[in-house]
């Protein structure tokens, strides 16, 4: 093997990433450079599939708790398209989902996680057909293979953070205003549309309920059936009739942009010339109605195919079933975030990721050794954290600046 076949792993070089303090005496536990052959395929303790808030948080916890972790995320995920993030403590509403995602990925890589931009096509149990493949860091507990369009990884544990997909409205041109007038989460965006004319597109009990809930924020609510017959029950029908909600049966033809947005006085939510805010809707009979925004209520599809193919149990609505540790019915497979409940709330997803990250650590950690296995202790390395992650730990500890959001310092 030539020198060209070996490279120093940037995540494991103590000289490059920062080891023990200068002048410290060397010891058997000092992180040292690890050489990676170019033909080796990475194997991880944890592979997270999906890069929304839940997946990112799971990966963050797993990495900082000392486990080799990778995230695989396709481009253009749902959270990345969020124009303004709401209800996230300490984070300005000027921040987008894409900006927060980028900062989070920087954090993961700073701590030593690997990030792959790829679309996972298959997650399956690792079988004996890989006997001739050289897997870097493969353990005795490697159970799964994760295959994308460009990457092939092995994992001791897998976490699905694949979310769900909103069923879009069948209105020409409306989808392009997603996050800029077209919304799906009342608890996130009703505040944004307060005291403005708003619409709800839909015809079931959920749509009727959302229209009535919006009366807490504005006195001008239209419930647009879009030429469909209402399917709500008798109770909802009585409620809608009694509430000051206008039911509009006409077909909605298309959406149009706001023509003269007032971007003064700090109203940045009104979009830009390249990405304008929704102005309103035109109906099939030609009449138009200006709206500050509205909500589409046509349900959602859980992105559960990978989990289902692996044998994970699903709930009746299609969400992945998990226990309190966010572990699925398949041992070693976890699921977090919207794919497990559809709450569509960033803080809830962050909590899911934290729960799963801690549960993964308890599942994978070396110490404490069970009382009935104490004869193994003399053969175990201490510390148990891999050298490359410990090298990163030293680097992060000694750095003056860190990845992620930070308060502005006085100049």
CSV table of C-alpha atoms in Angstrom, one decimal:
chain,number,residue,atom,x,y,z
A,1,UNK,CA,0.0,0.0,0.0
A,2,UNK,CA,1.4,3.4,-1.0
A,3,UNK,CA,1.3,6.6,1.0
A,4,UNK,CA,-1.3,7.8,-1.4
A,5,UNK,CA,-3.7,5.1,-0.2
A,6,UNK,CA,-3.6,6.5,3.4
A,7,UNK,CA,-5.0,9.8,4.6
A,8,UNK,CA,-5.1,11.2,8.1
A,9,UNK,CA,-8.6,11.4,9.3
A,10,UNK,CA,-9.3,15.1,10.0
A,11,UNK,CA,-11.7,14.1,12.8
A,12,UNK,CA,-9.0,12.0,14.6
A,13,UNK,CA,-5.7,13.9,14.3
A,14,UNK,CA,-4.8,15.3,17.7
A,15,UNK,CA,-2.2,17.5,16.1
A,16,UNK,CA,-4.8,19.1,13.8
A,17,UNK,CA,-7.9,19.0,16.0
A,18,UNK,CA,-6.4,19.7,19.4
A,19,UNK,CA,-5.4,17.0,21.9
A,20,UNK,CA,-4.2,17.4,25.5
A,21,UNK,CA,-2.8,20.8,26.6
A,22,UNK,CA,0.7,21.6,25.3
A,23,UNK,CA,3.4,20.3,27.7
A,24,UNK,CA,1.2,17.5,29.0
A,25,UNK,CA,2.9,14.2,29.5
A,26,UNK,CA,1.9,11.6,26.9
A,27,UNK,CA,-0.2,8.7,28.1
A,28,UNK,CA,-1.8,5.6,26.6
A,29,UNK,CA,-5.1,7.5,26.4
A,30,UNK,CA,-3.8,10.4,24.3
A,31,UNK,CA,-5.9,10.7,21.1
A,32,UNK,CA,-3.7,9.9,18.1
A,33,UNK,CA,-4.1,10.2,14.3
A,34,UNK,CA,-6.1,7.4,12.7
A,35,UNK,CA,-5.3,6.4,9.1
A,36,UNK,CA,-8.2,5.7,6.8
A,37,UNK,CA,-7.8,3.7,3.7
A,38,UNK,CA,-9.6,5.2,0.7
A,39,UNK,CA,-11.3,1.8,0.1
A,40,UNK,CA,-12.8,1.6,3.6
A,41,UNK,CA,-16.6,2.0,4.0
A,42,UNK,CA,-17.6,4.0,7.1
A,43,UNK,CA,-19.4,2.2,9.9
A,44,UNK,CA,-21.1,4.1,12.7
A,45,UNK,CA,-22.7,3.5,16.0
A,46,UNK,CA,-25.6,5.8,15.0
A,47,UNK,CA,-26.9,6.8,11.6
A,48,UNK,CA,-29.7,9.3,11.5
A,49,UNK,CA,-31.8,9.4,8.3
A,50,UNK,CA,-33.4,12.8,7.9
A,51,UNK,CA,-32.1,16.3,8.8
A,52,UNK,CA,-35.0,18.2,10.4
A,53,UNK,CA,-34.8,19.5,14.0
A,54,UNK,CA,-35.5,16.0,15.6
A,55,UNK,CA,-32.8,14.3,13.5
A,56,UNK,CA,-30.3,17.1,14.0
A,57,UNK,CA,-30.8,17.0,17.8
A,58,UNK,CA,-30.5,13.3,18.0
A,59,UNK,CA,-27.2,13.4,16.1
A,60,UNK,CA,-26.0,16.2,18.3
A,61,UNK,CA,-26.6,14.3,21.5
A,62,UNK,CA,-25.2,11.1,20.2
A,63,UNK,CA,-22.0,12.7,19.0
A,64,UNK,CA,-21.4,14.8,22.2
A,65,UNK,CA,-22.1,11.6,24.3
A,66,UNK,CA,-19.2,9.9,22.6
A,67,UNK,CA,-20.7,7.9,19.7
A,68,UNK,CA,-19.6,7.9,16.1
A,69,UNK,CA,-22.5,9.4,14.3
A,70,UNK,CA,-23.6,10.2,10.8
A,71,UNK,CA,-26.5,12.0,9.3
A,72,UNK,CA,-27.9,11.4,5.9
A,73,UNK,CA,-30.3,14.0,4.6
A,74,UNK,CA,-31.6,14.7,1.1
A,75,UNK,CA,-31.6,18.2,-0.2
A,76,UNK,CA,-34.7,20.3,0.1
A,77,UNK,CA,-36.3,18.9,3.2
A,78,UNK,CA,-39.5,20.3,4.7
A,79,UNK,CA,-37.8,22.2,7.5
A,80,UNK,CA,-35.3,23.9,5.1
A,81,UNK,CA,-38.3,25.4,3.2
A,82,UNK,CA,-39.7,27.2,6.3
A,83,UNK,CA,-39.4,30.9,5.6
A,84,UNK,CA,-39.6,32.1,9.3
A,85,UNK,CA,-39.2,29.9,12.4
A,86,UNK,CA,-41.6,30.6,15.2
A,87,UNK,CA,-42.0,29.5,18.9
A,88,UNK,CA,-38.3,28.7,19.2
A,89,UNK,CA,-37.0,30.3,22.4
A,90,UNK,CA,-34.3,32.9,21.9
A,91,UNK,CA,-34.4,32.6,18.1
A,92,UNK,CA,-35.6,35.6,16.0
A,93,UNK,CA,-38.5,35.2,13.7
A,94,UNK,CA,-36.1,36.6,11.0
A,95,UNK,CA,-34.4,33.2,11.0
A,96,UNK,CA,-35.4,30.6,8.4
A,97,UNK,CA,-35.5,26.9,8.7
A,98,UNK,CA,-32.7,26.7,6.1
A,99,UNK,CA,-30.4,29.0,8.1
A,100,UNK,CA,-31.0,27.1,11.4
A,101,UNK,CA,-30.3,23.8,9.6
A,102,UNK,CA,-27.0,25.2,8.2
A,103,UNK,CA,-25.9,26.3,11.6
A,104,UNK,CA,-26.9,23.0,13.1
A,105,UNK,CA,-24.9,21.0,10.5
A,106,UNK,CA,-21.8,23.2,11.3
A,107,UNK,CA,-22.3,22.2,15.0
A,108,UNK,CA,-22.5,18.5,14.2
A,109,UNK,CA,-19.3,18.6,12.2
A,110,UNK,CA,-17.5,20.6,14.8
A,111,UNK,CA,-18.2,17.9,17.4
A,112,UNK,CA,-17.1,15.2,15.0
A,113,UNK,CA,-20.3,13.9,13.3
A,114,UNK,CA,-20.3,13.2,9.5
A,115,UNK,CA,-22.9,14.7,7.3
A,116,UNK,CA,-23.9,13.2,4.0
A,117,UNK,CA,-26.2,15.0,1.5
A,118,UNK,CA,-27.9,12.1,-0.1
A,119,UNK,CA,-31.3,10.4,-0.5
A,120,UNK,CA,-31.5,7.1,1.4
A,121,UNK,CA,-33.2,4.5,-0.7
A,122,UNK,CA,-32.9,1.4,1.6
A,123,UNK,CA,-32.3,0.5,5.2
A,124,UNK,CA,-31.9,-3.2,5.9
A,125,UNK,CA,-30.5,-5.6,8.3
A,126,UNK,CA,-26.8,-6.3,7.7
A,127,UNK,CA,-26.3,-9.8,6.5
A,128,UNK,CA,-23.2,-11.9,5.9
A,129,UNK,CA,-22.9,-10.8,2.3
A,130,UNK,CA,-20.4,-8.1,3.3
A,131,UNK,CA,-17.7,-10.4,4.4
A,132,UNK,CA,-15.2,-9.1,1.9
A,133,UNK,CA,-16.0,-5.4,2.4
A,134,UNK,CA,-13.6,-3.4,4.6
A,135,UNK,CA,-15.7,-1.4,7.0
A,136,UNK,CA,-13.9,1.3,9.0
A,137,UNK,CA,-14.8,1.2,12.7
A,138,UNK,CA,-17.2,-1.7,12.3
A,139,UNK,CA,-18.2,-3.2,15.7
A,140,UNK,CA,-19.5,-6.5,16.8
A,141,UNK,CA,-22.9,-4.9,17.1
A,142,UNK,CA,-23.3,-3.6,13.5
A,143,UNK,CA,-26.8,-4.5,12.6
A,144,UNK,CA,-27.9,-2.4,9.7
A,145,UNK,CA,-26.9,-1.2,6.2
A,146,UNK,CA,-28.0,2.2,5.0
A,147,UNK,CA,-27.9,2.7,1.3
A,148,UNK,CA,-28.3,6.0,-0.5
A,149,UNK,CA,-27.8,7.1,-4.1
A,150,UNK,CA,-24.1,7.7,-3.4
A,151,UNK,CA,-23.3,6.4,0.0
A,152,UNK,CA,-23.3,3.0,1.6
A,153,UNK,CA,-23.0,3.0,5.4
A,154,UNK,CA,-23.2,0.5,8.2
A,155,UNK,CA,-24.8,1.2,11.6
A,156,UNK,CA,-25.2,-0.3,15.0
A,157,UNK,CA,-28.3,1.8,15.5
A,158,UNK,CA,-30.6,3.6,13.0
A,159,UNK,CA,-32.8,6.6,13.7
A,160,UNK,CA,-35.6,7.6,11.3
A,161,UNK,CA,-36.3,11.4,11.3
A,162,UNK,CA,-38.1,11.4,7.9
A,163,UNK,CA,-41.1,13.6,8.8
A,164,UNK,CA,-44.2,13.9,6.8
A,165,UNK,CA,-45.4,15.5,3.6
A,166,UNK,CA,-48.3,18.0,3.5
A,167,UNK,CA,-51.0,17.2,1.0
A,168,UNK,CA,-51.0,20.4,-1.1
A,169,UNK,CA,-54.1,22.4,-2.2
A,170,UNK,CA,-55.3,21.9,-5.7
A,171,UNK,CA,-55.1,25.6,-6.5
A,172,UNK,CA,-53.0,26.9,-9.4
A,173,UNK,CA,-50.0,28.9,-8.2
A,174,UNK,CA,-50.7,28.6,-4.5
A,175,UNK,CA,-47.9,26.2,-3.5
A,176,UNK,CA,-45.2,28.7,-4.6
A,177,UNK,CA,-46.4,30.9,-1.6
A,178,UNK,CA,-45.6,28.2,1.0
A,179,UNK,CA,-44.3,30.0,4.0
A,180,UNK,CA,-45.3,33.3,2.5
A,181,UNK,CA,-49.0,33.3,2.9
A,182,UNK,CA,-49.8,29.6,2.5
A,183,UNK,CA,-49.3,27.8,5.8
A,184,UNK,CA,-50.1,24.4,7.4
A,185,UNK,CA,-49.6,25.0,11.1
A,186,UNK,CA,-52.0,27.2,13.0
A,187,UNK,CA,-50.0,27.2,16.2
A,188,UNK,CA,-47.0,28.5,14.3
A,189,UNK,CA,-48.5,31.0,11.9
A,190,UNK,CA,-51.9,32.3,13.2
A,191,UNK,CA,-50.0,34.9,15.1
A,192,UNK,CA,-48.4,36.1,11.8
A,193,UNK,CA,-51.9,36.6,10.2
A,194,UNK,CA,-53.6,38.2,13.2
A,195,UNK,CA,-56.2,40.9,12.4
A,196,UNK,CA,-56.0,40.2,8.6
A,197,UNK,CA,-58.5,38.5,6.3
A,198,UNK,CA,-57.5,34.8,6.2
A,199,UNK,CA,-58.8,31.6,4.5
A,200,UNK,CA,-58.9,27.9,5.3
A,201,UNK,CA,-58.9,25.6,2.3
A,202,UNK,CA,-60.6,22.3,3.1
A,203,UNK,CA,-63.9,20.6,3.7
A,204,UNK,CA,-63.6,18.2,6.6
A,205,UNK,CA,-63.9,18.4,10.4
A,206,UNK,CA,-60.3,19.5,10.8
A,207,UNK,CA,-60.8,22.4,8.3
A,208,UNK,CA,-63.9,23.5,10.0
A,209,UNK,CA,-62.3,23.5,13.4
A,210,UNK,CA,-59.3,25.4,12.2
A,211,UNK,CA,-61.5,28.1,10.6
A,212,UNK,CA,-63.3,28.6,14.0
A,213,UNK,CA,-60.0,28.6,15.9
A,214,UNK,CA,-58.7,31.4,13.7
A,215,UNK,CA,-61.5,33.6,15.2
A,216,UNK,CA,-59.2,33.9,18.2
A,217,UNK,CA,-56.8,36.0,16.0
A,218,UNK,CA,-59.0,37.7,13.4
A,219,UNK,CA,-62.6,38.6,12.7
A,220,UNK,CA,-62.4,37.9,9.0
A,221,UNK,CA,-62.2,34.1,8.2
A,222,UNK,CA,-63.3,32.4,5.0
A,223,UNK,CA,-63.7,28.6,4.8
A,224,UNK,CA,-63.1,27.7,1.2
A,225,UNK,CA,-64.7,24.4,0.0
A,226,UNK,CA,-63.1,24.8,-3.5
A,227,UNK,CA,-66.1,23.2,-5.2
A,228,UNK,CA,-66.1,20.2,-2.8
A,229,UNK,CA,-69.0,18.9,-0.7
A,230,UNK,CA,-68.3,19.3,3.1
A,231,UNK,CA,-67.7,16.1,4.9
A,232,UNK,CA,-67.8,17.4,8.4
A,233,UNK,CA,-70.2,16.0,10.9
A,234,UNK,CA,-73.4,17.3,12.3
A,235,UNK,CA,-71.8,18.9,15.3
A,236,UNK,CA,-69.2,20.7,13.2
A,237,UNK,CA,-72.0,21.9,10.8
A,238,UNK,CA,-73.9,23.4,13.7
A,239,UNK,CA,-70.8,25.1,15.0
A,240,UNK,CA,-69.8,26.5,11.7
A,241,UNK,CA,-73.3,27.9,11.2
A,242,UNK,CA,-73.2,29.6,14.6
A,243,UNK,CA,-69.7,31.1,14.3
A,244,UNK,CA,-68.9,34.2,12.2
A,245,UNK,CA,-67.1,32.1,9.5
A,246,UNK,CA,-68.0,32.7,5.8
A,247,UNK,CA,-68.3,29.4,3.9
A,248,UNK,CA,-67.4,29.8,0.3
A,249,UNK,CA,-68.4,27.0,-2.1
A,250,UNK,CA,-66.9,28.4,-5.3
A,251,UNK,CA,-63.9,26.8,-7.0
A,252,UNK,CA,-60.6,28.7,-6.4
A,253,UNK,CA,-58.9,29.2,-9.8
A,254,UNK,CA,-55.5,30.6,-8.9
A,255,UNK,CA,-53.4,32.6,-6.4
A,256,UNK,CA,-51.7,35.9,-7.0
A,257,UNK,CA,-48.9,37.8,-5.4
A,258,UNK,CA,-49.1,40.9,-3.3
A,259,UNK,CA,-48.6,43.9,-5.6
A,260,UNK,CA,-47.5,46.7,-3.4
A,261,UNK,CA,-46.2,45.3,-0.2
A,262,UNK,CA,-45.4,47.8,2.5
A,263,UNK,CA,-42.0,46.7,3.6
A,264,UNK,CA,-41.4,49.7,5.8
A,265,UNK,CA,-41.6,49.6,9.6
A,266,UNK,CA,-39.7,46.4,9.9
A,267,UNK,CA,-42.4,44.1,8.3
A,268,UNK,CA,-39.9,41.7,6.7
A,269,UNK,CA,-42.4,38.8,6.6
A,270,UNK,CA,-43.9,40.3,3.5
A,271,UNK,CA,-41.3,38.6,1.3
A,272,UNK,CA,-39.1,40.2,-1.4
A,273,UNK,CA,-39.3,41.0,-5.1
A,274,UNK,CA,-37.9,37.5,-5.8
A,275,UNK,CA,-40.1,35.7,-3.2
A,276,UNK,CA,-43.3,37.8,-2.9
A,277,UNK,CA,-46.0,37.3,-0.3
A,278,UNK,CA,-49.4,35.9,-1.2
A,279,UNK,CA,-51.8,38.7,-2.2
A,280,UNK,CA,-55.0,36.8,-2.6
A,281,UNK,CA,-57.1,34.3,-4.6
A,282,UNK,CA,-59.1,34.5,-7.8
A,283,UNK,CA,-62.2,32.3,-8.0
A,284,UNK,CA,-63.7,30.5,-11.0
A,285,UNK,CA,-66.3,33.2,-11.6
A,286,UNK,CA,-63.6,35.8,-11.9
A,287,UNK,CA,-64.0,37.6,-8.6
A,288,UNK,CA,-60.9,38.1,-6.5
A,289,UNK,CA,-60.4,38.3,-2.7
A,290,UNK,CA,-57.3,39.7,-1.0
A,291,UNK,CA,-56.0,37.7,2.0
A,292,UNK,CA,-53.1,38.2,4.4
A,293,UNK,CA,-52.7,34.4,4.1
A,294,UNK,CA,-54.3,31.2,5.0
A,295,UNK,CA,-54.1,27.4,5.6
A,296,UNK,CA,-54.5,24.3,3.5
A,297,UNK,CA,-56.1,21.4,5.4
A,298,UNK,CA,-56.0,18.3,3.2
A,299,UNK,CA,-54.1,16.0,5.5
A,300,UNK,CA,-50.5,14.6,5.3
A,301,UNK,CA,-48.6,11.5,4.4
A,302,UNK,CA,-46.0,10.1,6.8
A,303,UNK,CA,-42.7,9.4,5.2
A,304,UNK,CA,-42.6,5.9,6.7
A,305,UNK,CA,-41.6,3.7,3.7
A,306,UNK,CA,-38.1,2.9,4.9
A,307,UNK,CA,-39.2,2.0,8.4
A,308,UNK,CA,-42.1,-0.1,7.2
A,309,UNK,CA,-39.9,-2.0,4.8
A,310,UNK,CA,-37.6,-2.7,7.8
A,311,UNK,CA,-40.6,-4.1,9.7
A,312,UNK,CA,-41.3,-1.3,12.1
A,313,UNK,CA,-44.9,-1.1,13.4
A,314,UNK,CA,-47.0,1.8,12.2
A,315,UNK,CA,-49.9,3.5,13.9
A,316,UNK,CA,-53.3,3.5,12.3
A,317,UNK,CA,-52.7,6.9,10.8
A,318,UNK,CA,-49.3,5.8,9.3
A,319,UNK,CA,-47.0,7.4,11.9
A,320,UNK,CA,-44.1,5.2,13.1
A,321,UNK,CA,-45.0,3.7,16.5
A,322,UNK,CA,-42.3,4.3,19.2
A,323,UNK,CA,-42.0,3.8,23.0
A,324,UNK,CA,-41.0,6.4,25.5
A,325,UNK,CA,-37.3,6.1,24.4
A,326,UNK,CA,-38.4,6.7,20.8
A,327,UNK,CA,-37.4,3.1,19.9
A,328,UNK,CA,-39.5,1.3,17.4
A,329,UNK,CA,-40.8,-2.3,17.4
A,330,UNK,CA,-37.5,-3.3,15.7
A,331,UNK,CA,-34.6,-3.5,18.2
A,332,UNK,CA,-32.0,-0.9,17.5
A,333,UNK,CA,-34.2,1.2,15.3
A,334,UNK,CA,-35.4,4.6,16.6
A,335,UNK,CA,-37.7,7.2,15.2
A,336,UNK,CA,-38.1,10.9,16.2
A,337,UNK,CA,-40.1,14.0,15.3
A,338,UNK,CA,-43.0,14.4,13.0
A,339,UNK,CA,-42.9,11.0,11.5
A,340,UNK,CA,-44.0,9.6,14.9
A,341,UNK,CA,-46.8,12.1,15.7
A,342,UNK,CA,-47.2,14.8,13.1
A,343,UNK,CA,-47.2,17.6,15.7
A,344,UNK,CA,-45.4,20.0,13.3
A,345,UNK,CA,-43.7,21.8,16.1
A,346,UNK,CA,-40.0,22.6,16.2
A,347,UNK,CA,-39.7,22.5,20.0
A,348,UNK,CA,-41.5,19.2,20.2
A,349,UNK,CA,-39.1,17.7,17.7
A,350,UNK,CA,-36.1,19.1,19.6
A,351,UNK,CA,-37.4,17.3,22.7
A,352,UNK,CA,-37.8,14.0,20.7
A,353,UNK,CA,-34.2,14.2,19.6
A,354,UNK,CA,-33.0,14.8,23.1
A,355,UNK,CA,-34.9,11.8,24.4
A,356,UNK,CA,-33.6,9.6,21.6
A,357,UNK,CA,-30.0,10.8,21.9
A,358,UNK,CA,-29.9,10.0,25.7
A,359,UNK,CA,-31.6,6.6,25.1
A,360,UNK,CA,-29.1,5.7,22.4
A,361,UNK,CA,-26.3,6.6,24.8
A,362,UNK,CA,-27.7,4.3,27.5
A,363,UNK,CA,-28.1,1.6,24.9
A,364,UNK,CA,-24.6,1.9,23.5
A,365,UNK,CA,-22.3,3.1,26.2
A,366,UNK,CA,-19.5,1.0,27.5
A,367,UNK,CA,-19.7,1.9,31.2
A,368,UNK,CA,-21.0,1.1,33.7
A,369,UNK,CA,-20.4,-2.6,33.1
A,370,UNK,CA,-23.3,-4.8,34.5
A,371,UNK,CA,-22.6,-6.5,37.8
A,372,UNK,CA,-22.7,-10.0,36.2
A,373,UNK,CA,-20.0,-9.0,33.6
A,374,UNK,CA,-17.4,-7.4,35.7
A,375,UNK,CA,-14.7,-9.8,34.5
A,376,UNK,CA,-14.7,-7.8,31.2
A,377,UNK,CA,-13.5,-4.5,32.9
A,378,UNK,CA,-9.7,-5.1,32.7
A,379,UNK,CA,-10.0,-5.6,28.9
A,380,UNK,CA,-11.8,-2.4,28.2
A,381,UNK,CA,-10.3,0.9,27.2
A,382,UNK,CA,-10.8,3.9,29.4
A,383,UNK,CA,-12.0,6.4,28.4
A,384,UNK,CA,-14.4,4.6,26.2
A,385,UNK,CA,-15.0,7.6,23.9
A,386,UNK,CA,-13.2,7.0,20.5
A,387,UNK,CA,-9.9,8.9,20.1
A,388,UNK,CA,-11.1,10.9,17.1
A,389,UNK,CA,-14.1,12.3,19.1
A,390,UNK,CA,-11.9,13.0,22.1
A,391,UNK,CA,-9.6,15.0,19.9
A,392,UNK,CA,-12.6,17.0,18.7
A,393,UNK,CA,-13.6,17.5,22.3
A,394,UNK,CA,-10.3,19.1,23.1
A,395,UNK,CA,-10.5,21.3,20.1
A,396,UNK,CA,-14.0,22.5,20.9
A,397,UNK,CA,-13.0,23.1,24.5
A,398,UNK,CA,-10.1,25.3,23.6
A,399,UNK,CA,-11.7,27.2,20.7
A,400,UNK,CA,-12.5,30.8,21.1
A,401,UNK,CA,-15.4,30.6,18.7
A,402,UNK,CA,-17.9,27.9,18.1
A,403,UNK,CA,-20.4,26.9,15.5
A,404,UNK,CA,-24.0,27.9,15.9
A,405,UNK,CA,-25.8,31.0,17.0
A,406,UNK,CA,-24.1,33.2,19.6
A,407,UNK,CA,-25.0,36.5,21.4
A,408,UNK,CA,-23.4,39.5,19.9
A,409,UNK,CA,-20.4,40.5,21.9
A,410,UNK,CA,-19.6,44.1,22.9
A,411,UNK,CA,-17.1,45.7,20.5
